[in-house]
């Protein structure tokens, strides 16, 4: 087993969305090794029952622990974090970072009129995780929470602009636009890839907040507290795995994340649950 500092960081998402968080982590912590699993073979998580998503999250997290000896796990998926964060934190032998609290922190620091919005998958919004986290962060926040079914599928197809996604965005974002929010949290890690479309609908007075940077900051703080930061001269090695079509994952992933996604490997769920 590698010493604490040399072990990689583990991350997972239902597919490509968590690459927005991976980008922020690679940029902030370039010395750290990273193992990312995109569960593209079973995406989307958003419409699935909470228990099913929780089961997938456990398989992925335990695989990162057992097969890759990670030193910490980032749940780079709001849907999975909203239903599995407590359980994973309790059962895993490594610390777990969620995207939800960092996103809420960024949102509460951004708003001026205290009217805020969060958009996410059906599963995330129905779980109430954001509603609870906002109340804890600042009870004075007036939250409008809206599900955006269909957004994730556009991203997974690589269709991040165009009329079809624009028409869908007009319809889905109407409640948050009409609520007069001045800050909108992208409560799904796929949504930053649709920022242009979402910004066009919301208008120039609404700040879009992504949890990616705040999550990377939270991870850095955690590693520092644990004395687990990789030695500064080390050049991070990044490994990407997919449970679906690996070639598609590498091709679209490189477009979305950048050149670090040089190649991708197959991940399979067989025998990795506790
Ligand atoms: N990126 C996931 C999230 O943050 C997308 C979930 C899905 O697969 O529907 O919620």
PDB file of C-alpha atoms in Angstrom, residues 116-214:
ATOM      1  CA  UNK A 116     -31.613  32.157  -4.508  1.00  0.00           C
ATOM      2  CA  UNK A 117     -32.335  29.275  -6.825  1.00  0.00           C
ATOM      3  CA  UNK A 118     -31.039  25.767  -7.168  1.00  0.00           C
ATOM      4  CA  UNK A 119     -31.565  23.537 -10.180  1.00  0.00           C
ATOM      5  CA  UNK A 120     -30.836  19.835 -10.186  1.00  0.00           C
ATOM      6  CA  UNK A 121     -32.084  16.439 -11.201  1.00  0.00           C
ATOM      7  CA  UNK A 122     -35.497  15.143 -10.134  1.00  0.00           C
ATOM      8  CA  UNK A 123     -33.793  12.908  -7.540  1.00  0.00           C
ATOM      9  CA  UNK A 124     -31.704  15.720  -6.045  1.00  0.00           C
ATOM     10  CA  UNK A 125     -34.562  18.188  -5.738  1.00  0.00           C
ATOM     11  CA  UNK A 126     -36.967  15.529  -4.392  1.00  0.00           C
ATOM     12  CA  UNK A 127     -34.448  14.423  -1.748  1.00  0.00           C
ATOM     13  CA  UNK A 128     -34.673  17.808  -0.017  1.00  0.00           C
ATOM     14  CA  UNK A 129     -30.897  17.801   0.538  1.00  0.00           C
ATOM     15  CA  UNK A 130     -30.446  21.352  -0.790  1.00  0.00           C
ATOM     16  CA  UNK A 131     -33.498  22.645   1.028  1.00  0.00           C
ATOM     17  CA  UNK A 132     -32.040  21.324   4.328  1.00  0.00           C
ATOM     18  CA  UNK A 133     -28.499  22.545   3.634  1.00  0.00           C
ATOM     19  CA  UNK A 134     -29.738  26.076   2.753  1.00  0.00           C
ATOM     20  CA  UNK A 135     -31.729  26.294   5.951  1.00  0.00           C
ATOM     21  CA  UNK A 136     -28.644  25.372   7.942  1.00  0.00           C
ATOM     22  CA  UNK A 137     -26.392  27.790   6.032  1.00  0.00           C
ATOM     23  CA  UNK A 138     -28.708  30.810   6.280  1.00  0.00           C
ATOM     24  CA  UNK A 139     -32.372  30.601   7.348  1.00  0.00           C
ATOM     25  CA  UNK A 140     -32.998  33.987   5.718  1.00  0.00           C
ATOM     26  CA  UNK A 141     -32.426  32.614   2.212  1.00  0.00           C
ATOM     27  CA  UNK A 142     -35.564  32.380   0.074  1.00  0.00           C
ATOM     28  CA  UNK A 143     -34.989  29.293  -2.013  1.00  0.00           C
ATOM     29  CA  UNK A 144     -36.668  28.255  -5.242  1.00  0.00           C
ATOM     30  CA  UNK A 145     -35.670  24.678  -6.090  1.00  0.00           C
ATOM     31  CA  UNK A 146     -36.460  23.347  -9.545  1.00  0.00           C
ATOM     32  CA  UNK A 147     -35.789  20.035 -11.244  1.00  0.00           C
ATOM     33  CA  UNK A 148     -34.506  20.091 -14.819  1.00  0.00           C
ATOM     34  CA  UNK A 149     -35.179  16.646 -16.304  1.00  0.00           C
ATOM     35  CA  UNK A 150     -33.520  16.240 -19.683  1.00  0.00           C
ATOM     36  CA  UNK A 151     -30.506  18.531 -19.180  1.00  0.00           C
ATOM     37  CA  UNK A 152     -28.186  15.650 -18.240  1.00  0.00           C
ATOM     38  CA  UNK A 153     -29.105  13.693 -21.367  1.00  0.00           C
ATOM     39  CA  UNK A 154     -28.141  16.641 -23.593  1.00  0.00           C
ATOM     40  CA  UNK A 155     -24.704  16.831 -21.957  1.00  0.00           C
ATOM     41  CA  UNK A 156     -24.136  13.066 -22.180  1.00  0.00           C
ATOM     42  CA  UNK A 157     -24.822  13.325 -25.928  1.00  0.00           C
ATOM     43  CA  UNK A 158     -22.363  16.213 -26.217  1.00  0.00           C
ATOM     44  CA  UNK A 159     -25.225  18.569 -27.252  1.00  0.00           C
ATOM     45  CA  UNK A 160     -24.329  21.536 -25.041  1.00  0.00           C
ATOM     46  CA  UNK A 161     -25.785  24.233 -27.294  1.00  0.00           C
ATOM     47  CA  UNK A 162     -28.440  24.650 -29.962  1.00  0.00           C
ATOM     48  CA  UNK A 163     -32.167  25.275 -30.293  1.00  0.00           C
ATOM     49  CA  UNK A 164     -33.411  22.042 -28.708  1.00  0.00           C
ATOM     50  CA  UNK A 165     -31.636  22.500 -25.388  1.00  0.00           C
ATOM     51  CA  UNK A 166     -32.461  26.236 -25.516  1.00  0.00           C
ATOM     52  CA  UNK A 167     -36.204  25.566 -25.806  1.00  0.00           C
ATOM     53  CA  UNK A 168     -36.044  23.082 -22.938  1.00  0.00           C
ATOM     54  CA  UNK A 169     -34.118  25.567 -20.792  1.00  0.00           C
ATOM     55  CA  UNK A 170     -36.727  28.302 -21.421  1.00  0.00           C
ATOM     56  CA  UNK A 171     -39.459  25.996 -20.151  1.00  0.00           C
ATOM     57  CA  UNK A 172     -37.627  24.454 -17.183  1.00  0.00           C
ATOM     58  CA  UNK A 173     -36.033  27.632 -15.834  1.00  0.00           C
ATOM     59  CA  UNK A 174     -39.240  29.701 -15.805  1.00  0.00           C
ATOM     60  CA  UNK A 175     -39.905  29.147 -12.047  1.00  0.00           C
ATOM     61  CA  UNK A 176     -36.443  30.325 -10.954  1.00  0.00           C
ATOM     62  CA  UNK A 177     -36.471  33.234 -13.386  1.00  0.00           C
ATOM     63  CA  UNK A 178     -39.930  34.335 -12.234  1.00  0.00           C
ATOM     64  CA  UNK A 179     -38.872  34.110  -8.570  1.00  0.00           C
ATOM     65  CA  UNK A 180     -36.425  37.011  -9.047  1.00  0.00           C
ATOM     66  CA  UNK A 181     -33.359  35.143  -7.817  1.00  0.00           C
ATOM     67  CA  UNK A 182     -30.019  36.920  -8.152  1.00  0.00           C
ATOM     68  CA  UNK A 183     -27.913  33.773  -7.784  1.00  0.00           C
ATOM     69  CA  UNK A 184     -28.571  30.330  -9.224  1.00  0.00           C
ATOM     70  CA  UNK A 185     -26.721  27.235  -8.043  1.00  0.00           C
ATOM     71  CA  UNK A 186     -26.071  24.607 -10.682  1.00  0.00           C
ATOM     72  CA  UNK A 187     -26.963  21.704  -8.408  1.00  0.00           C
ATOM     73  CA  UNK A 188     -25.957  19.044 -10.891  1.00  0.00           C
ATOM     74  CA  UNK A 189     -22.362  18.645 -11.973  1.00  0.00           C
ATOM     75  CA  UNK A 190     -23.425  18.253 -15.598  1.00  0.00           C
ATOM     76  CA  UNK A 191     -24.995  21.724 -15.720  1.00  0.00           C
ATOM     77  CA  UNK A 192     -21.828  23.878 -15.967  1.00  0.00           C
ATOM     78  CA  UNK A 193     -21.518  22.501 -19.500  1.00  0.00           C
ATOM     79  CA  UNK A 194     -24.870  24.210 -20.231  1.00  0.00           C
ATOM     80  CA  UNK A 195     -23.848  27.519 -18.622  1.00  0.00           C
ATOM     81  CA  UNK A 196     -24.165  29.491 -21.841  1.00  0.00           C
ATOM     82  CA  UNK A 197     -27.717  28.268 -22.454  1.00  0.00           C
ATOM     83  CA  UNK A 198     -28.760  28.743 -18.808  1.00  0.00           C
ATOM     84  CA  UNK A 199     -27.215  32.236 -18.656  1.00  0.00           C
ATOM     85  CA  UNK A 200     -29.070  33.270 -21.814  1.00  0.00           C
ATOM     86  CA  UNK A 201     -32.384  32.332 -20.209  1.00  0.00           C
ATOM     87  CA  UNK A 202     -31.634  33.794 -16.756  1.00  0.00           C
ATOM     88  CA  UNK A 203     -30.247  37.098 -18.031  1.00  0.00           C
ATOM     89  CA  UNK A 204     -27.210  39.151 -17.041  1.00  0.00           C
ATOM     90  CA  UNK A 205     -28.367  40.023 -13.502  1.00  0.00           C
ATOM     91  CA  UNK A 206     -28.290  36.443 -12.256  1.00  0.00           C
ATOM     92  CA  UNK A 207     -24.958  34.957 -11.174  1.00  0.00           C
ATOM     93  CA  UNK A 208     -24.544  31.259 -11.966  1.00  0.00           C
ATOM     94  CA  UNK A 209     -22.783  29.387  -9.164  1.00  0.00           C
ATOM     95  CA  UNK A 210     -21.041  26.057  -9.705  1.00  0.00           C
ATOM     96  CA  UNK A 211     -19.925  23.903  -6.801  1.00  0.00           C
ATOM     97  CA  UNK A 212     -16.780  22.679  -8.580  1.00  0.00           C
ATOM     98  CA  UNK A 213     -14.279  25.242  -7.266  1.00  0.00           C
ATOM     99  CA  UNK A 214     -15.694  25.273  -3.720  1.00  0.00           C
TER     100      UNK A 214
END
